[in-house]
PDB file of C-alpha atoms and ligand atoms in Angstrom:
ATOM      1  CA  UNK C   1     100.454  98.271  81.005  1.00 83.00           C
ATOM      2  CA  UNK C   2     100.346  99.738  84.533  1.00 94.00           C
ATOM      3  CA  UNK C   3     101.461 103.359  84.348  1.00 97.00           C
ATOM      4  CA  UNK C   4     100.696 104.385  87.937  1.00 98.00           C
ATOM      5  CA  UNK C   5      99.873 102.946  91.345  1.00 98.00           C
ATOM      6  CA  UNK C   6      97.140 104.674  93.375  1.00 98.00           C
ATOM      7  CA  UNK C   7      97.297 104.205  97.142  1.00 98.00           C
ATOM      8  CA  UNK C   8      94.366 104.357  99.519  1.00 98.00           C
ATOM      9  CA  UNK C   9      95.524 105.403 103.011  1.00 98.00           C
ATOM     10  CA  UNK C  10      93.321 104.255 105.918  1.00 97.00           C
ATOM     11  CA  UNK C  11      93.534 100.499 106.383  1.00 97.00           C
ATOM     12  CA  UNK C  12      95.819 100.121 103.356  1.00 98.00           C
ATOM     13  CA  UNK C  13      99.041 101.954 104.197  1.00 98.00           C
ATOM     14  CA  UNK C  14      98.517 101.337 107.922  1.00 98.00           C
ATOM     15  CA  UNK C  15      95.847  99.933 110.282  1.00 97.00           C
ATOM     16  CA  UNK C  16      94.775 103.484 111.000  1.00 97.00           C
ATOM     17  CA  UNK C  17      91.118 102.811 111.783  1.00 97.00           C
ATOM     18  CA  UNK C  18      91.449 100.395 114.701  1.00 93.00           C
ATOM     19  CA  UNK C  19      94.755 101.648 116.082  1.00 94.00           C
ATOM     20  CA  UNK C  20      94.487 105.334 115.225  1.00 98.00           C
ATOM     21  CA  UNK C  21      91.142 106.965 114.446  1.00 98.00           C
ATOM     22  CA  UNK C  22      89.089 104.892 116.918  1.00 98.00           C
ATOM     23  CA  UNK C  23      91.496 105.571 119.796  1.00 98.00           C
ATOM     24  CA  UNK C  24      91.556 109.267 118.852  1.00 98.00           C
ATOM     25  CA  UNK C  25      87.742 109.524 118.665  1.00 98.00           C
ATOM     26  CA  UNK C  26      87.440 108.116 122.186  1.00 98.00           C
ATOM     27  CA  UNK C  27      90.096 110.539 123.485  1.00 98.00           C
ATOM     28  CA  UNK C  28      88.129 113.358 121.859  1.00 98.00           C
ATOM     29  CA  UNK C  29      84.908 112.213 123.578  1.00 98.00           C
ATOM     30  CA  UNK C  30      86.664 112.171 126.971  1.00 98.00           C
ATOM     31  CA  UNK C  31      88.292 115.573 126.414  1.00 98.00           C
ATOM     32  CA  UNK C  32      85.054 117.228 125.288  1.00 98.00           C
ATOM     33  CA  UNK C  33      83.189 115.671 128.222  1.00 98.00           C
ATOM     34  CA  UNK C  34      80.644 113.796 126.149  1.00 97.00           C
ATOM     35  CA  UNK C  35      79.309 110.712 127.951  1.00 97.00           C
ATOM     36  CA  UNK C  36      79.664 108.075 125.210  1.00 98.00           C
ATOM     37  CA  UNK C  37      82.580 105.972 123.928  1.00 98.00           C
ATOM     38  CA  UNK C  38      82.842 103.804 120.799  1.00 98.00           C
ATOM     39  CA  UNK C  39      83.732 100.109 121.104  1.00 98.00           C
ATOM     40  CA  UNK C  40      85.858  98.442 118.433  1.00 97.00           C
ATOM     41  CA  UNK C  41      82.793  96.512 117.208  1.00 97.00           C
ATOM     42  CA  UNK C  42      80.582  99.619 117.052  1.00 98.00           C
ATOM     43  CA  UNK C  43      83.301 101.473 115.150  1.00 98.00           C
ATOM     44  CA  UNK C  44      83.425  98.647 112.633  1.00 97.00           C
ATOM     45  CA  UNK C  45      79.742  99.208 111.896  1.00 97.00           C
ATOM     46  CA  UNK C  46      80.209 102.980 111.736  1.00 97.00           C
ATOM     47  CA  UNK C  47      82.856 102.556 109.029  1.00 97.00           C
ATOM     48  CA  UNK C  48      79.975 102.190 106.598  1.00 94.00           C
ATOM     49  CA  UNK C  49      79.745 105.974 106.905  1.00 95.00           C
ATOM     50  CA  UNK C  50      82.633 107.570 105.025  1.00 94.00           C
ATOM     51  CA  UNK C  51      84.346 110.479 106.747  1.00 96.00           C
ATOM     52  CA  UNK C  52      85.021 111.071 110.414  1.00 97.00           C
ATOM     53  CA  UNK C  53      82.783 114.146 110.669  1.00 97.00           C
ATOM     54  CA  UNK C  54      79.926 112.388 108.878  1.00 97.00           C
ATOM     55  CA  UNK C  55      80.441 109.324 111.137  1.00 98.00           C
ATOM     56  CA  UNK C  56      80.100 111.489 114.255  1.00 98.00           C
ATOM     57  CA  UNK C  57      76.918 113.122 112.966  1.00 98.00           C
ATOM     58  CA  UNK C  58      75.380 109.773 112.026  1.00 98.00           C
ATOM     59  CA  UNK C  59      76.160 108.281 115.441  1.00 98.00           C
ATOM     60  CA  UNK C  60      74.667 111.278 117.261  1.00 97.00           C
ATOM     61  CA  UNK C  61      71.318 110.711 115.563  1.00 94.00           C
ATOM     62  CA  UNK C  62      71.023 107.584 117.702  1.00 90.00           C
ATOM     63  CA  UNK C  63      72.141 109.049 121.039  1.00 96.00           C
ATOM     64  CA  UNK C  64      69.731 110.584 123.562  1.00 94.00           C
ATOM     65  CA  UNK C  65      72.659 112.451 125.190  1.00 96.00           C
ATOM     66  CA  UNK C  66      73.490 114.295 121.925  1.00 97.00           C
ATOM     67  CA  UNK C  67      72.127 117.816 121.250  1.00 97.00           C
ATOM     68  CA  UNK C  68      68.539 117.655 120.009  1.00 95.00           C
ATOM     69  CA  UNK C  69      68.860 120.337 117.324  1.00 96.00           C
ATOM     70  CA  UNK C  70      70.712 119.652 114.077  1.00 96.00           C
ATOM     71  CA  UNK C  71      72.802 122.825 114.454  1.00 97.00           C
ATOM     72  CA  UNK C  72      73.925 121.730 117.922  1.00 97.00           C
ATOM     73  CA  UNK C  73      74.929 118.284 116.655  1.00 97.00           C
ATOM     74  CA  UNK C  74      76.832 119.794 113.729  1.00 98.00           C
ATOM     75  CA  UNK C  75      78.747 122.141 115.985  1.00 98.00           C
ATOM     76  CA  UNK C  76      79.621 119.322 118.411  1.00 98.00           C
ATOM     77  CA  UNK C  77      80.657 117.051 115.518  1.00 98.00           C
ATOM     78  CA  UNK C  78      82.972 119.787 114.195  1.00 98.00           C
ATOM     79  CA  UNK C  79      84.541 120.220 117.631  1.00 98.00           C
ATOM     80  CA  UNK C  80      84.947 116.461 118.173  1.00 98.00           C
ATOM     81  CA  UNK C  81      86.359 115.919 114.692  1.00 98.00           C
ATOM     82  CA  UNK C  82      88.966 118.614 115.157  1.00 98.00           C
ATOM     83  CA  UNK C  83      89.953 117.167 118.546  1.00 98.00           C
ATOM     84  CA  UNK C  84      90.053 113.661 117.062  1.00 98.00           C
ATOM     85  CA  UNK C  85      92.361 114.717 114.251  1.00 98.00           C
ATOM     86  CA  UNK C  86      94.740 116.311 116.761  1.00 98.00           C
ATOM     87  CA  UNK C  87      94.866 113.134 118.839  1.00 98.00           C
ATOM     88  CA  UNK C  88      95.262 111.054 115.664  1.00 98.00           C
ATOM     89  CA  UNK C  89      98.289 113.102 114.636  1.00 98.00           C
ATOM     90  CA  UNK C  90      99.774 112.623 118.132  1.00 98.00           C
ATOM     91  CA  UNK C  91      99.353 108.840 117.810  1.00 98.00           C
ATOM     92  CA  UNK C  92     100.931 108.815 114.358  1.00 97.00           C
ATOM     93  CA  UNK C  93     103.861 111.004 115.407  1.00 96.00           C
ATOM     94  CA  UNK C  94     104.536 108.784 118.425  1.00 96.00           C
ATOM     95  CA  UNK C  95     105.281 105.944 115.989  1.00 94.00           C
ATOM     96  CA  UNK C  96     102.439 103.726 117.246  1.00 92.00           C
ATOM     97  CA  UNK C  97     101.046 103.239 113.717  1.00 96.00           C
ATOM     98  CA  UNK C  98     103.549 101.347 111.553  1.00 97.00           C
ATOM     99  CA  UNK C  99     103.094 100.958 107.826  1.00 98.00           C
ATOM    100  CA  UNK C 100     101.540  97.598 106.983  1.00 98.00           C
ATOM    101  CA  UNK C 101     103.770  94.717 105.926  1.00 98.00           C
ATOM    102  CA  UNK C 102     104.751  94.871 102.278  1.00 98.00           C
ATOM    103  CA  UNK C 103     103.978  98.583 101.935  1.00 98.00           C
ATOM    104  CA  UNK C 104     107.539  99.929 102.380  1.00 98.00           C
ATOM    105  CA  UNK C 105     108.856  97.315  99.940  1.00 98.00           C
ATOM    106  CA  UNK C 106     106.301  98.141  97.254  1.00 98.00           C
ATOM    107  CA  UNK C 107     106.811 101.899  97.705  1.00 98.00           C
ATOM    108  CA  UNK C 108     110.553 101.426  97.258  1.00 98.00           C
ATOM    109  CA  UNK C 109     110.118  99.139  94.257  1.00 97.00           C
ATOM    110  CA  UNK C 110     107.846 101.641  92.481  1.00 98.00           C
ATOM    111  CA  UNK C 111     110.320 104.442  93.161  1.00 97.00           C
ATOM    112  CA  UNK C 112     113.204 102.352  91.800  1.00 97.00           C
ATOM    113  CA  UNK C 113     111.155 101.481  88.694  1.00 97.00           C
ATOM    114  CA  UNK C 114     110.144 105.168  88.315  1.00 97.00           C
ATOM    115  CA  UNK C 115     106.503 104.157  88.330  1.00 98.00           C
ATOM    116  CA  UNK C 116     104.414 107.204  89.307  1.00 98.00           C
ATOM    117  CA  UNK C 117     102.365 106.838  92.483  1.00 98.00           C
ATOM    118  CA  UNK C 118      99.447 108.824  93.854  1.00 98.00           C
ATOM    119  CA  UNK C 119      97.600 109.054  97.148  1.00 98.00           C
ATOM    120  CA  UNK C 120      93.834 108.685  96.685  1.00 98.00           C
ATOM    121  CA  UNK C 121      92.028 109.110  99.995  1.00 98.00           C
ATOM    122  CA  UNK C 122      89.046 111.029 101.304  1.00 97.00           C
ATOM    123  CA  UNK C 123      90.489 111.464 104.769  1.00 97.00           C
ATOM    124  CA  UNK C 124      91.564 114.863 106.146  1.00 97.00           C
ATOM    125  CA  UNK C 125      94.842 116.096 104.549  1.00 97.00           C
ATOM    126  CA  UNK C 126      96.550 116.645 107.931  1.00 97.00           C
ATOM    127  CA  UNK C 127      96.035 112.973 108.820  1.00 97.00           C
ATOM    128  CA  UNK C 128      97.741 111.876 105.609  1.00 98.00           C
ATOM    129  CA  UNK C 129     100.616 114.321 106.002  1.00 98.00           C
ATOM    130  CA  UNK C 130     101.265 113.209 109.598  1.00 98.00           C
ATOM    131  CA  UNK C 131     101.342 109.521 108.651  1.00 98.00           C
ATOM    132  CA  UNK C 132     103.534 109.891 105.584  1.00 98.00           C
ATOM    133  CA  UNK C 133     105.898 112.393 107.144  1.00 98.00           C
ATOM    134  CA  UNK C 134     106.426 110.005 110.066  1.00 98.00           C
ATOM    135  CA  UNK C 135     107.278 107.096 107.784  1.00 98.00           C
ATOM    136  CA  UNK C 136     108.722 108.641 104.619  1.00 97.00           C
ATOM    137  CA  UNK C 137     110.243 111.837 105.985  1.00 97.00           C
ATOM    138  CA  UNK C 138     109.657 115.543 105.443  1.00 97.00           C
ATOM    139  CA  UNK C 139     109.957 115.263 101.650  1.00 97.00           C
ATOM    140  CA  UNK C 140     107.217 112.581 101.404  1.00 98.00           C
ATOM    141  CA  UNK C 141     105.177 114.635  98.929  1.00 98.00           C
ATOM    142  CA  UNK C 142     107.989 114.448  96.397  1.00 97.00           C
ATOM    143  CA  UNK C 143     107.512 110.686  96.231  1.00 97.00           C
ATOM    144  CA  UNK C 144     104.011 111.053  94.806  1.00 98.00           C
ATOM    145  CA  UNK C 145     103.002 112.439  91.444  1.00 98.00           C
ATOM    146  CA  UNK C 146      99.614 113.404  92.907  1.00 98.00           C
ATOM    147  CA  UNK C 147      98.093 113.633  96.381  1.00 98.00           C
ATOM    148  CA  UNK C 148      94.290 113.776  96.539  1.00 98.00           C
ATOM    149  CA  UNK C 149      92.538 113.997  99.932  1.00 98.00           C
ATOM    150  CA  UNK C 150      89.199 115.223 101.315  1.00 97.00           C
ATOM    151  CA  UNK C 151      90.405 118.779 100.664  1.00 97.00           C
ATOM    152  CA  UNK C 152      90.358 118.184  96.906  1.00 97.00           C
ATOM    153  CA  UNK C 153      87.700 115.455  96.841  1.00 98.00           C
ATOM    154  CA  UNK C 154      84.954 116.411  99.316  1.00 97.00           C
ATOM    155  CA  UNK C 155      82.581 113.853  97.783  1.00 97.00           C
ATOM    156  CA  UNK C 156      83.897 110.943  99.808  1.00 97.00           C
ATOM    157  CA  UNK C 157      84.271 107.311  98.771  1.00 97.00           C
ATOM    158  CA  UNK C 158      82.261 105.449  97.491  1.00 97.00           C
ATOM    159  CA  UNK C 159      81.947 108.514  95.245  1.00 98.00           C
ATOM    160  CA  UNK C 160      84.542 108.186  92.465  1.00 98.00           C
ATOM    161  CA  UNK C 161      85.646 111.838  92.604  1.00 98.00           C
ATOM    162  CA  UNK C 162      88.942 111.099  94.388  1.00 98.00           C
ATOM    163  CA  UNK C 163      90.023 108.552  91.748  1.00 98.00           C
ATOM    164  CA  UNK C 164      88.894 110.701  88.844  1.00 98.00           C
ATOM    165  CA  UNK C 165      90.877 113.655  90.200  1.00 98.00           C
ATOM    166  CA  UNK C 166      93.992 111.517  90.712  1.00 98.00           C
ATOM    167  CA  UNK C 167      93.761 110.145  87.173  1.00 98.00           C
ATOM    168  CA  UNK C 168      93.286 113.679  85.814  1.00 98.00           C
ATOM    169  CA  UNK C 169      96.395 114.904  87.635  1.00 98.00           C
ATOM    170  CA  UNK C 170      98.384 111.945  86.320  1.00 98.00           C
ATOM    171  CA  UNK C 171      96.978 112.356  82.815  1.00 98.00           C
ATOM    172  CA  UNK C 172      95.995 108.684  82.657  1.00 98.00           C
ATOM    173  CA  UNK C 173      92.977 106.669  81.600  1.00 98.00           C
ATOM    174  CA  UNK C 174      91.437 104.480  84.353  1.00 97.00           C
ATOM    175  CA  UNK C 175      92.728 101.209  82.903  1.00 96.00           C
ATOM    176  CA  UNK C 176      96.307 102.545  82.938  1.00 97.00           C
ATOM    177  CA  UNK C 177      96.362 102.673  86.747  1.00 98.00           C
ATOM    178  CA  UNK C 178      95.928 100.157  89.555  1.00 98.00           C
ATOM    179  CA  UNK C 179      94.598 101.059  92.988  1.00 98.00           C
ATOM    180  CA  UNK C 180      95.438  99.371  96.281  1.00 98.00           C
ATOM    181  CA  UNK C 181      92.425  99.383  98.617  1.00 98.00           C
ATOM    182  CA  UNK C 182      91.074  97.596 101.677  1.00 97.00           C
ATOM    183  CA  UNK C 183      87.449  98.698 102.085  1.00 96.00           C
ATOM    184  CA  UNK C 184      84.173  98.206 100.195  1.00 96.00           C
ATOM    185  CA  UNK C 185      83.675 101.982  99.827  1.00 96.00           C
ATOM    186  CA  UNK C 186      87.085 102.297  98.202  1.00 97.00           C
ATOM    187  CA  UNK C 187      86.414  99.381  95.880  1.00 97.00           C
ATOM    188  CA  UNK C 188      83.090 100.926  94.883  1.00 97.00           C
ATOM    189  CA  UNK C 189      84.814 104.258  94.178  1.00 98.00           C
ATOM    190  CA  UNK C 190      87.258 102.381  91.927  1.00 98.00           C
ATOM    191  CA  UNK C 191      84.410 100.565  90.182  1.00 97.00           C
ATOM    192  CA  UNK C 192      82.635 103.826  89.403  1.00 98.00           C
ATOM    193  CA  UNK C 193      85.875 105.433  88.211  1.00 98.00           C
ATOM    194  CA  UNK C 194      86.779 102.333  86.160  1.00 98.00           C
ATOM    195  CA  UNK C 195      90.089 101.745  87.970  1.00 98.00           C
ATOM    196  CA  UNK C 196      91.229  98.128  88.504  1.00 97.00           C
ATOM    197  CA  UNK C 197      91.926  97.403  92.156  1.00 98.00           C
ATOM    198  CA  UNK C 198      93.979  95.021  94.274  1.00 98.00           C
ATOM    199  CA  UNK C 199      92.554  94.496  97.764  1.00 98.00           C
ATOM    200  CA  UNK C 200      94.737  93.922 100.826  1.00 98.00           C
ATOM    201  CA  UNK C 201      92.254  92.975 103.528  1.00 97.00           C
ATOM    202  CA  UNK C 202      92.431  94.957 106.771  1.00 97.00           C
ATOM    203  CA  UNK C 203      91.221  94.368 110.322  1.00 96.00           C
ATOM    204  CA  UNK C 204      87.713  95.681 109.663  1.00 97.00           C
ATOM    205  CA  UNK C 205      87.365  94.276 106.147  1.00 96.00           C
ATOM    206  CA  UNK C 206      88.730  90.718 106.281  1.00 95.00           C
ATOM    207  CA  UNK C 207      86.983  89.522 103.121  1.00 92.00           C
ATOM    208  CA  UNK C 208      86.071  91.151  99.836  1.00 90.00           C
ATOM    209  CA  UNK C 209      84.997  89.293  96.734  1.00 90.00           C
ATOM    210  CA  UNK C 210      87.191  89.162  93.663  1.00 92.00           C
ATOM    211  CA  UNK C 211      85.178  90.375  90.689  1.00 90.00           C
ATOM    212  CA  UNK C 212      85.320  92.489  87.588  1.00 82.00           C
ATOM    213  CA  UNK C 213      87.015  95.465  89.225  1.00 95.00           C
ATOM    214  CA  UNK C 214      88.831  93.568  92.007  1.00 97.00           C
ATOM    215  CA  UNK C 215      91.643  91.789  90.180  1.00 97.00           C
ATOM    216  CA  UNK C 216      92.990  90.083  93.305  1.00 97.00           C
ATOM    217  CA  UNK C 217      92.400  90.038  97.051  1.00 97.00           C
ATOM    218  CA  UNK C 218      94.526  88.752  99.894  1.00 97.00           C
ATOM    219  CA  UNK C 219      95.462  89.253 103.525  1.00 97.00           C
ATOM    220  CA  UNK C 220      98.592  91.376 103.176  1.00 97.00           C
ATOM    221  CA  UNK C 221     100.978  92.881 100.654  1.00 98.00           C
ATOM    222  CA  UNK C 222     103.681  91.464 102.902  1.00 97.00           C
ATOM    223  CA  UNK C 223     103.064  87.882 101.855  1.00 96.00           C
ATOM    224  CA  UNK C 224     102.132  85.988  98.703  1.00 96.00           C
ATOM    225  CA  UNK C 225     100.119  83.462 100.730  1.00 96.00           C
ATOM    226  CA  UNK C 226      96.321  83.423 100.816  1.00 96.00           C
ATOM    227  CA  UNK C 227      95.678  85.469  97.674  1.00 97.00           C
ATOM    228  CA  UNK C 228      92.906  84.854  95.146  1.00 96.00           C
ATOM    229  CA  UNK C 229      93.968  84.325  92.389  1.00 96.00           C
ATOM    230  CA  UNK C 230      97.107  82.745  93.834  1.00 96.00           C
ATOM    231  CA  UNK C 231     100.341  84.689  93.735  1.00 96.00           C
ATOM    232  CA  UNK C 232     103.116  83.305  91.547  1.00 93.00           C
ATOM    233  CA  UNK C 233     105.544  83.056  94.476  1.00 89.00           C
ATOM    234  CA  UNK C 234     103.574  82.541  97.700  1.00 87.00           C
ATOM    235  CA  UNK C 235     106.653  83.038  99.888  1.00 84.00           C
ATOM    236  CA  UNK C 236     107.430  86.533  98.684  1.00 90.00           C
ATOM    237  CA  UNK C 237     105.803  89.901  99.342  1.00 95.00           C
ATOM    238  CA  UNK C 238     103.541  91.247  96.604  1.00 97.00           C
ATOM    239  CA  UNK C 239     105.681  93.131  94.106  1.00 97.00           C
ATOM    240  CA  UNK C 240     105.156  95.064  90.911  1.00 97.00           C
ATOM    241  CA  UNK C 241     105.565  92.010  88.720  1.00 96.00           C
ATOM    242  CA  UNK C 242     102.725  90.272  90.558  1.00 97.00           C
ATOM    243  CA  UNK C 243     100.502  93.374  90.339  1.00 97.00           C
ATOM    244  CA  UNK C 244     101.153  93.441  86.594  1.00 95.00           C
ATOM    245  CA  UNK C 245     100.182  89.772  86.238  1.00 95.00           C
ATOM    246  CA  UNK C 246      96.928  90.267  88.119  1.00 96.00           C
ATOM    247  CA  UNK C 247      95.964  93.424  86.329  1.00 90.00           C
ATOM    248  CA  UNK C 248      96.864  92.067  82.912  1.00 81.00           C
ATOM    249  CA  UNK C 249      99.470  94.786  82.372  1.00 63.00           C
TER     250      UNK C 249
HETATM  251  C1  LIG F 301      88.903 106.564 105.319  1.00 96.88           C
HETATM  252  C2  LIG F 301      87.828 107.288 105.964  1.00 96.88           C
HETATM  253  C3  LIG F 301      88.160 108.379 106.873  1.00 96.88           C
HETATM  254  C4  LIG F 301      88.777 107.959 108.191  1.00 96.88           C
HETATM  255  C5  LIG F 301      88.721 109.096 109.181  1.00 96.88           C
HETATM  256  O1  LIG F 301      89.150 107.155 104.085  1.00 96.88           O
HETATM  257  O2  LIG F 301      86.662 107.001 105.753  1.00 96.88           O
HETATM  258  O3  LIG F 301      86.954 109.013 107.136  1.00 96.88           O
HETATM  259  O4  LIG F 301      88.069 106.882 108.753  1.00 96.88           O
HETATM  260  O5  LIG F 301      89.313 110.225 108.661  1.00 96.88           O
HETATM  261  P1  LIG F 301      90.042 106.407 102.943  1.00 96.88           P
HETATM  262  P2  LIG F 301      88.641 111.673 108.754  1.00 96.88           P
HETATM  263  O6  LIG F 301      89.690 104.935 102.943  1.00 96.88           O
HETATM  264  O7  LIG F 301      89.663 107.092 101.683  1.00 96.88           O
HETATM  265  O8  LIG F 301      91.504 106.617 103.268  1.00 96.88           O
HETATM  266  O9  LIG F 301      88.211 111.838 110.170  1.00 96.88           O
HETATM  267  O10 LIG F 301      89.737 112.612 108.353  1.00 96.88           O
HETATM  268  O11 LIG F 301      87.473 111.697 107.799  1.00 96.88           O
END
């Protein structure tokens, strides 16, 4: 029996990586006067590093133009990350980052069914608040029984801390929840926490294998087409009933 739905944020609720964070990182580079920019393809590779600050630090290790000393790189990464988050919030508030297809419908269905939901992300809390406030309104927090971000779970995905904390706040065992994810790091975090997961592929992660922890994977929650295992009604968006079938609850 599913007793809660756990939502990843980046790539799952919205295409935030390609259309939000990447654009904001490049604006931060220009504003800070650093000479490099990230292409969409390079950013895709950098997504192996969880966390925007950590991603900046990793990238600087391979740049001759970056400060030579570790302390200098850390200070620049902090400055760039703060700038990036400001630009990201501007992008979100401008309405340029819609929720992905099927997300509003599933959020509404869970609310109507009084199924508790949680946010389980290791992104910066301000990024999450900006996105959800833009789309769900000022009282967005009230829609979730728990909100866990990098502030509460500093050990980022693929570490399972974020899922364990969310389960603890909900008072549930791992098998009583289902997570919605898009990325390998998120799936790995679920695997280590023991939480079954449904994968809605995103721009940067167009394929992920169905296996023990991944109960189903498909292109979008907005359509029943293209899912493995197949959805019961391929024409319809993915709803709670379908999630229950896949997760055996
Ligand atoms: C996604 C991430 C984040 C974002 C950038 O986390 O890895 O690092 O790319 O956000 P999740 P920050 O899949 O858990 O939502 O710059 O705030 O780290």
